[in-house]
PDB file of C-alpha atoms and ligand atoms in Angstrom:
ATOM      1  CA  UNK A 138     -17.673 -93.392 120.389  1.00 52.00           C
ATOM      2  CA  UNK A 139     -18.499 -91.319 117.298  1.00 56.00           C
ATOM      3  CA  UNK A 140     -19.124 -93.068 114.016  1.00 60.00           C
ATOM      4  CA  UNK A 141     -15.963 -91.813 112.252  1.00 60.00           C
ATOM      5  CA  UNK A 142     -13.818 -94.966 112.814  1.00 63.00           C
ATOM      6  CA  UNK A 143     -16.511 -97.009 111.071  1.00 64.00           C
ATOM      7  CA  UNK A 144     -16.042 -94.795 108.023  1.00 63.00           C
ATOM      8  CA  UNK A 145     -12.242 -94.977 108.081  1.00 68.00           C
ATOM      9  CA  UNK A 146     -11.536 -97.773 105.596  1.00 67.00           C
ATOM     10  CA  UNK A 147      -8.510 -98.499 103.437  1.00 70.00           C
ATOM     11  CA  UNK A 148      -9.449 -96.735 100.266  1.00 65.00           C
ATOM     12  CA  UNK A 149      -7.308 -98.053  97.444  1.00 60.00           C
ATOM     13  CA  UNK A 150      -8.897 -96.111  94.559  1.00 60.00           C
ATOM     14  CA  UNK A 151      -9.255 -92.317  94.545  1.00 53.00           C
ATOM     15  CA  UNK A 152     -10.232 -89.076  92.794  1.00 45.00           C
ATOM     16  CA  UNK A 153      -8.638 -86.004  94.812  1.00 38.00           C
ATOM     17  CA  UNK A 154      -6.862 -84.337  98.277  1.00 37.00           C
ATOM     18  CA  UNK A 155      -5.158 -84.278 101.902  1.00 38.00           C
ATOM     19  CA  UNK A 156      -5.574 -82.828 105.483  1.00 50.00           C
ATOM     20  CA  UNK A 157      -3.682 -82.077 108.729  1.00 58.00           C
ATOM     21  CA  UNK A 158      -3.409 -84.159 111.887  1.00 86.00           C
ATOM     22  CA  UNK A 159      -0.778 -82.725 114.171  1.00 93.00           C
ATOM     23  CA  UNK A 160      -2.801 -82.374 117.368  1.00 95.00           C
ATOM     24  CA  UNK A 161      -1.850 -85.930 118.228  1.00 97.00           C
ATOM     25  CA  UNK A 162      -0.100 -87.092 121.394  1.00 97.00           C
ATOM     26  CA  UNK A 163       3.590 -88.048 121.263  1.00 97.00           C
ATOM     27  CA  UNK A 164       6.111 -89.157 123.874  1.00 98.00           C
ATOM     28  CA  UNK A 165       7.332 -86.105 125.811  1.00 97.00           C
ATOM     29  CA  UNK A 166       5.491 -83.999 123.213  1.00 97.00           C
ATOM     30  CA  UNK A 167       8.417 -84.494 120.839  1.00 97.00           C
ATOM     31  CA  UNK A 168       6.055 -84.434 117.797  1.00 97.00           C
ATOM     32  CA  UNK A 169       8.437 -86.386 115.557  1.00 98.00           C
ATOM     33  CA  UNK A 170       5.937 -86.723 112.671  1.00 97.00           C
ATOM     34  CA  UNK A 171       6.914 -85.462 109.241  1.00 97.00           C
ATOM     35  CA  UNK A 172       4.522 -85.424 106.274  1.00 97.00           C
ATOM     36  CA  UNK A 173       5.777 -85.035 102.717  1.00 98.00           C
ATOM     37  CA  UNK A 174       2.771 -84.308 100.512  1.00 97.00           C
ATOM     38  CA  UNK A 175       3.487 -85.561  97.000  1.00 98.00           C
ATOM     39  CA  UNK A 176       1.294 -84.370  94.113  1.00 97.00           C
ATOM     40  CA  UNK A 177       3.960 -84.256  91.426  1.00 96.00           C
ATOM     41  CA  UNK A 178       3.276 -86.902  88.716  1.00 96.00           C
ATOM     42  CA  UNK A 179       6.863 -88.041  88.420  1.00 97.00           C
ATOM     43  CA  UNK A 180       7.404 -88.651  92.128  1.00 98.00           C
ATOM     44  CA  UNK A 181       3.992 -90.291  92.499  1.00 97.00           C
ATOM     45  CA  UNK A 182       4.892 -92.617  89.615  1.00 97.00           C
ATOM     46  CA  UNK A 183       8.180 -93.505  91.326  1.00 97.00           C
ATOM     47  CA  UNK A 184       6.410 -94.250  94.609  1.00 98.00           C
ATOM     48  CA  UNK A 185       3.852 -96.378  92.754  1.00 97.00           C
ATOM     49  CA  UNK A 186       6.569 -98.255  90.890  1.00 97.00           C
ATOM     50  CA  UNK A 187       8.410 -98.958  94.157  1.00 97.00           C
ATOM     51  CA  UNK A 188       5.246-100.339  95.775  1.00 97.00           C
ATOM     52  CA  UNK A 189       4.401-102.396  92.694  1.00 97.00           C
ATOM     53  CA  UNK A 190       7.873-103.906  92.440  1.00 96.00           C
ATOM     54  CA  UNK A 191       7.732-104.971  96.095  1.00 97.00           C
ATOM     55  CA  UNK A 192       4.244-106.392  95.625  1.00 96.00           C
ATOM     56  CA  UNK A 193       5.293-108.315  92.495  1.00 96.00           C
ATOM     57  CA  UNK A 194       8.589-109.504  93.932  1.00 95.00           C
ATOM     58  CA  UNK A 195       7.307-111.243  97.044  1.00 95.00           C
ATOM     59  CA  UNK A 196       4.703-109.061  98.742  1.00 95.00           C
ATOM     60  CA  UNK A 197       1.791-110.669  96.927  1.00 95.00           C
ATOM     61  CA  UNK A 198       3.090-114.201  97.469  1.00 95.00           C
ATOM     62  CA  UNK A 199       3.530-113.495 101.184  1.00 95.00           C
ATOM     63  CA  UNK A 200       0.097-111.881 101.565  1.00 94.00           C
ATOM     64  CA  UNK A 201      -1.775-114.497  99.547  1.00 94.00           C
ATOM     65  CA  UNK A 202      -1.025-117.091 102.238  1.00 94.00           C
ATOM     66  CA  UNK A 203      -3.273-115.337 104.773  1.00 92.00           C
ATOM     67  CA  UNK A 204      -5.145-112.448 103.123  1.00 93.00           C
ATOM     68  CA  UNK A 205      -8.664-113.026 101.766  1.00 93.00           C
ATOM     69  CA  UNK A 206      -9.200-112.918  98.002  1.00 93.00           C
ATOM     70  CA  UNK A 207     -11.306-109.739  98.233  1.00 88.00           C
ATOM     71  CA  UNK A 208      -8.480-107.778  99.909  1.00 90.00           C
ATOM     72  CA  UNK A 209      -5.885-109.346  97.624  1.00 93.00           C
ATOM     73  CA  UNK A 210      -7.687-108.242  94.470  1.00 94.00           C
ATOM     74  CA  UNK A 211      -8.258-104.743  95.947  1.00 90.00           C
ATOM     75  CA  UNK A 212      -4.505-104.435  96.503  1.00 92.00           C
ATOM     76  CA  UNK A 213      -3.786-105.836  93.001  1.00 94.00           C
ATOM     77  CA  UNK A 214      -6.028-103.176  91.518  1.00 92.00           C
ATOM     78  CA  UNK A 215      -4.477-100.451  93.644  1.00 92.00           C
ATOM     79  CA  UNK A 216      -0.955-101.495  92.634  1.00 94.00           C
ATOM     80  CA  UNK A 217      -1.867-101.525  88.947  1.00 93.00           C
ATOM     81  CA  UNK A 218      -3.256 -97.990  89.271  1.00 92.00           C
ATOM     82  CA  UNK A 219      -0.284 -96.449  91.125  1.00 91.00           C
ATOM     83  CA  UNK A 220      -1.777 -96.407  94.645  1.00 93.00           C
ATOM     84  CA  UNK A 221      -5.281 -96.568  93.230  1.00 89.00           C
ATOM     85  CA  UNK A 222      -4.840 -93.424  91.146  1.00 92.00           C
ATOM     86  CA  UNK A 223      -4.631 -91.249  94.270  1.00 96.00           C
ATOM     87  CA  UNK A 224      -3.753 -87.652  93.280  1.00 97.00           C
ATOM     88  CA  UNK A 225      -1.918 -87.150  96.579  1.00 97.00           C
ATOM     89  CA  UNK A 226       0.538 -89.479  98.293  1.00 98.00           C
ATOM     90  CA  UNK A 227       1.672 -88.524 101.781  1.00 97.00           C
ATOM     91  CA  UNK A 228       4.991 -89.987 102.835  1.00 98.00           C
ATOM     92  CA  UNK A 229       5.050 -90.195 106.628  1.00 98.00           C
ATOM     93  CA  UNK A 230       8.369 -89.916 108.393  1.00 98.00           C
ATOM     94  CA  UNK A 231       9.771 -89.763 111.894  1.00 98.00           C
ATOM     95  CA  UNK A 232      12.324 -87.095 112.748  1.00 98.00           C
ATOM     96  CA  UNK A 233      14.878 -88.932 114.851  1.00 97.00           C
ATOM     97  CA  UNK A 234      16.877 -85.773 115.510  1.00 96.00           C
ATOM     98  CA  UNK A 235      14.366 -84.123 117.820  1.00 92.00           C
ATOM     99  CA  UNK A 236      14.946 -86.171 120.941  1.00 94.00           C
ATOM    100  CA  UNK A 237      12.325 -88.877 120.553  1.00 97.00           C
ATOM    101  CA  UNK A 238      13.422 -92.047 122.314  1.00 97.00           C
ATOM    102  CA  UNK A 239      13.964 -94.958 119.892  1.00 97.00           C
ATOM    103  CA  UNK A 240      11.430 -97.077 121.795  1.00 98.00           C
ATOM    104  CA  UNK A 241       8.623 -94.576 121.170  1.00 98.00           C
ATOM    105  CA  UNK A 242       9.241 -93.518 117.555  1.00 98.00           C
ATOM    106  CA  UNK A 243       6.356 -95.406 115.928  1.00 98.00           C
ATOM    107  CA  UNK A 244       4.039 -94.858 118.896  1.00 98.00           C
ATOM    108  CA  UNK A 245       4.697 -91.134 118.609  1.00 98.00           C
ATOM    109  CA  UNK A 246       3.936 -90.915 114.884  1.00 98.00           C
ATOM    110  CA  UNK A 247       0.984 -93.247 114.278  1.00 98.00           C
ATOM    111  CA  UNK A 248      -1.503 -91.345 116.466  1.00 98.00           C
ATOM    112  CA  UNK A 249      -1.017 -88.395 114.063  1.00 97.00           C
ATOM    113  CA  UNK A 250      -1.416 -90.761 111.139  1.00 97.00           C
ATOM    114  CA  UNK A 251      -4.665 -92.098 112.606  1.00 97.00           C
ATOM    115  CA  UNK A 252      -5.878 -88.513 113.115  1.00 96.00           C
ATOM    116  CA  UNK A 253      -5.184 -87.875 109.472  1.00 96.00           C
ATOM    117  CA  UNK A 254      -7.087 -91.008 108.399  1.00 96.00           C
ATOM    118  CA  UNK A 255     -10.073 -90.060 110.574  1.00 95.00           C
ATOM    119  CA  UNK A 256     -10.047 -86.454 109.353  1.00 94.00           C
ATOM    120  CA  UNK A 257      -9.943 -87.678 105.765  1.00 94.00           C
ATOM    121  CA  UNK A 258     -12.914 -89.991 106.388  1.00 93.00           C
ATOM    122  CA  UNK A 259     -14.884 -87.250 108.168  1.00 93.00           C
ATOM    123  CA  UNK A 260     -14.344 -84.932 105.207  1.00 92.00           C
ATOM    124  CA  UNK A 261     -15.352 -87.559 102.678  1.00 93.00           C
ATOM    125  CA  UNK A 262     -11.876 -88.335 101.408  1.00 93.00           C
ATOM    126  CA  UNK A 263     -10.536 -91.826 100.919  1.00 93.00           C
ATOM    127  CA  UNK A 264      -7.210 -92.937 102.373  1.00 95.00           C
ATOM    128  CA  UNK A 265      -5.207 -96.024 103.187  1.00 94.00           C
ATOM    129  CA  UNK A 266      -2.314 -96.631 105.540  1.00 97.00           C
ATOM    130  CA  UNK A 267       0.384 -98.482 103.598  1.00 97.00           C
ATOM    131  CA  UNK A 268       3.828 -99.606 104.679  1.00 97.00           C
ATOM    132  CA  UNK A 269       4.945-101.866 101.839  1.00 96.00           C
ATOM    133  CA  UNK A 270       7.374 -99.255 100.454  1.00 97.00           C
ATOM    134  CA  UNK A 271       9.200 -99.037 103.776  1.00 97.00           C
ATOM    135  CA  UNK A 272      10.664-102.473 103.026  1.00 96.00           C
ATOM    136  CA  UNK A 273      13.011-100.644 100.640  1.00 96.00           C
ATOM    137  CA  UNK A 274      13.460 -97.729 102.920  1.00 96.00           C
ATOM    138  CA  UNK A 275      16.487 -96.183 101.175  1.00 96.00           C
ATOM    139  CA  UNK A 276      14.650 -96.081  97.816  1.00 97.00           C
ATOM    140  CA  UNK A 277      11.617 -94.547  99.505  1.00 98.00           C
ATOM    141  CA  UNK A 278      13.727 -91.956 101.270  1.00 97.00           C
ATOM    142  CA  UNK A 279      15.524 -91.074  98.021  1.00 97.00           C
ATOM    143  CA  UNK A 280      12.267 -90.422  96.110  1.00 98.00           C
ATOM    144  CA  UNK A 281      11.214 -87.644  98.496  1.00 98.00           C
ATOM    145  CA  UNK A 282      14.777 -86.683  99.475  1.00 98.00           C
ATOM    146  CA  UNK A 283      14.458 -87.369 103.178  1.00 98.00           C
ATOM    147  CA  UNK A 284      17.616 -86.496 105.133  1.00 97.00           C
ATOM    148  CA  UNK A 285      19.388 -89.218 107.124  1.00 96.00           C
ATOM    149  CA  UNK A 286      17.762 -88.070 110.357  1.00 97.00           C
ATOM    150  CA  UNK A 287      14.263 -88.903 109.082  1.00 98.00           C
ATOM    151  CA  UNK A 288      12.963 -92.450 108.996  1.00 97.00           C
ATOM    152  CA  UNK A 289      10.231 -93.261 106.460  1.00 98.00           C
ATOM    153  CA  UNK A 290       7.313 -95.067 108.120  1.00 98.00           C
ATOM    154  CA  UNK A 291       4.371 -95.119 105.713  1.00 98.00           C
ATOM    155  CA  UNK A 292       2.763 -93.828 102.540  1.00 98.00           C
ATOM    156  CA  UNK A 293      -0.857 -92.655 102.645  1.00 98.00           C
ATOM    157  CA  UNK A 294      -2.719 -92.291  99.348  1.00 97.00           C
ATOM    158  CA  UNK A 295      -5.478 -89.678  99.571  1.00 96.00           C
ATOM    159  CA  UNK A 296      -8.250 -88.793  97.190  1.00 95.00           C
ATOM    160  CA  UNK A 297     -11.928 -88.676  96.448  1.00 93.00           C
ATOM    161  CA  UNK A 298     -13.355 -92.206  96.745  1.00 89.00           C
ATOM    162  CA  UNK A 299     -13.894 -93.893  93.400  1.00 84.00           C
ATOM    163  CA  UNK A 300     -16.662 -96.042  94.916  1.00 84.00           C
ATOM    164  CA  UNK A 301     -18.313 -96.563  98.311  1.00 83.00           C
ATOM    165  CA  UNK A 302     -16.950 -99.197 100.700  1.00 84.00           C
ATOM    166  CA  UNK A 303     -18.956-101.058 103.292  1.00 86.00           C
ATOM    167  CA  UNK A 304     -18.276-100.869 107.035  1.00 90.00           C
ATOM    168  CA  UNK A 305     -14.937-102.261 108.245  1.00 89.00           C
ATOM    169  CA  UNK A 306     -14.834-106.013 108.766  1.00 89.00           C
ATOM    170  CA  UNK A 307     -13.592-106.425 112.340  1.00 94.00           C
ATOM    171  CA  UNK A 308     -13.872-108.938 115.159  1.00 95.00           C
ATOM    172  CA  UNK A 309     -16.200-107.774 117.950  1.00 96.00           C
ATOM    173  CA  UNK A 310     -14.549-105.386 120.422  1.00 96.00           C
ATOM    174  CA  UNK A 311     -15.600-107.670 123.282  1.00 96.00           C
ATOM    175  CA  UNK A 312     -13.467-110.486 121.835  1.00 96.00           C
ATOM    176  CA  UNK A 313     -10.425-108.206 122.240  1.00 97.00           C
ATOM    177  CA  UNK A 314     -11.299-106.821 125.668  1.00 97.00           C
ATOM    178  CA  UNK A 315     -10.708-108.379 129.090  1.00 98.00           C
ATOM    179  CA  UNK A 316     -12.132-107.559 132.464  1.00 97.00           C
ATOM    180  CA  UNK A 317      -9.615-106.793 135.255  1.00 97.00           C
ATOM    181  CA  UNK A 318      -7.123-109.413 134.032  1.00 97.00           C
ATOM    182  CA  UNK A 319      -6.296-111.104 130.779  1.00 98.00           C
ATOM    183  CA  UNK A 320      -8.533-114.078 130.071  1.00 96.00           C
ATOM    184  CA  UNK A 321     -11.713-112.861 131.789  1.00 96.00           C
ATOM    185  CA  UNK A 322     -14.309-112.220 129.127  1.00 93.00           C
ATOM    186  CA  UNK A 323     -15.749-108.718 128.879  1.00 93.00           C
TER     187      UNK A 323
HETATM  188  C1  FMN B 536       0.688-101.285 109.656  1.00 88.67           C
HETATM  189  C2  FMN B 536      -0.229-101.367 108.441  1.00 88.67           C
HETATM  190  C3  FMN B 536       0.330-101.553 107.198  1.00 88.67           C
HETATM  191  C4  FMN B 536      -0.470-101.625 106.055  1.00 88.67           C
HETATM  192  N1  FMN B 536       0.123-101.729 104.833  1.00 88.67           N
HETATM  193  C5  FMN B 536      -0.632-101.757 103.718  1.00 88.67           C
HETATM  194  C6  FMN B 536      -0.027-101.786 102.426  1.00 88.67           C
HETATM  195  O1  FMN B 536       1.204-101.775 102.302  1.00 88.67           O
HETATM  196  N2  FMN B 536      -0.829-101.806 101.340  1.00 88.67           N
HETATM  197  C7  FMN B 536      -2.181-101.766 101.450  1.00 88.67           C
HETATM  198  O2  FMN B 536      -2.871-101.771 100.420  1.00 88.67           O
HETATM  199  N3  FMN B 536      -2.807-101.731 102.655  1.00 88.67           N
HETATM  200  C8  FMN B 536      -2.058-101.706 103.791  1.00 88.67           C
HETATM  201  N4  FMN B 536      -2.657-101.639 105.024  1.00 88.67           N
HETATM  202  C9  FMN B 536      -4.142-101.585 105.123  1.00 88.67           C
HETATM  203  C10 FMN B 536      -4.715-102.923 105.631  1.00 88.67           C
HETATM  204  O3  FMN B 536      -4.563-103.900 104.641  1.00 88.67           O
HETATM  205  C11 FMN B 536      -6.195-102.706 105.977  1.00 88.67           C
HETATM  206  O4  FMN B 536      -6.299-101.787 107.062  1.00 88.67           O
HETATM  207  C12 FMN B 536      -6.896-103.990 106.381  1.00 88.67           C
HETATM  208  O5  FMN B 536      -6.903-104.905 105.299  1.00 88.67           O
HETATM  209  C13 FMN B 536      -8.360-103.743 106.782  1.00 88.67           C
HETATM  210  O6  FMN B 536      -9.053-103.168 105.714  1.00 88.67           O
HETATM  211  P1  FMN B 536      -9.934-101.860 105.904  1.00 88.67           P
HETATM  212  O7  FMN B 536      -9.039-100.814 106.523  1.00 88.67           O
HETATM  213  O8  FMN B 536     -10.385-101.485 104.523  1.00 88.67           O
HETATM  214  O9  FMN B 536     -11.078-102.217 106.782  1.00 88.67           O
HETATM  215  C14 FMN B 536      -1.880-101.547 106.179  1.00 88.67           C
HETATM  216  C15 FMN B 536      -2.453-101.336 107.440  1.00 88.67           C
HETATM  217  C16 FMN B 536      -1.627-101.227 108.562  1.00 88.67           C
HETATM  218  C17 FMN B 536      -2.257-100.965 109.917  1.00 88.67           C
END
């Protein structure tokens, strides 16, 4: 496995740009992903305000019960700086009008999102997958004028990293992997 996933961290403070990711798999090759690349100050401010209001009005209280203080303060900082000051916000949507089966919508969009995150990391850009704004999905849709047939699934801030991050903190792969049947250690 190449080293790129180790460099794909949730970057919540930024300096610059985006990249493509549409070679991903999708159910029946329906390719339902939609990316709205937002650079405009006014729309970025609206997206930031939506995220911040959700964070302030319950998101933080919910997260603080189980999220470590390091992550919590990183998100606080990001919220205060309008998605960490990212110059580009990518709103990710799913086009429900193109024949994708409802059971595979997310599974058919997030591989492309992961490609985008990995490409960003490989090119030295910072990114983060965020979904908090999808809690108020109608407000999110209105900001980027998504038609009714497109479901908003995530917002990805992209930019030049403001500071280096360490490797991702993850449980060992072996603790998540089973041999032949569930319950047999790897
Ligand atoms: C489905 C999903 C939703 C997420 N939503 C948010 C979010 O709304 N805001 C945020 O700052 N980070 C969000 N994250 C990023 C996670 O908090 C992050 O991946 C996790 O804390 C591990 O940190 P790391 O990626 O820096 O290693 C989300 C990640 C996933 C997979």
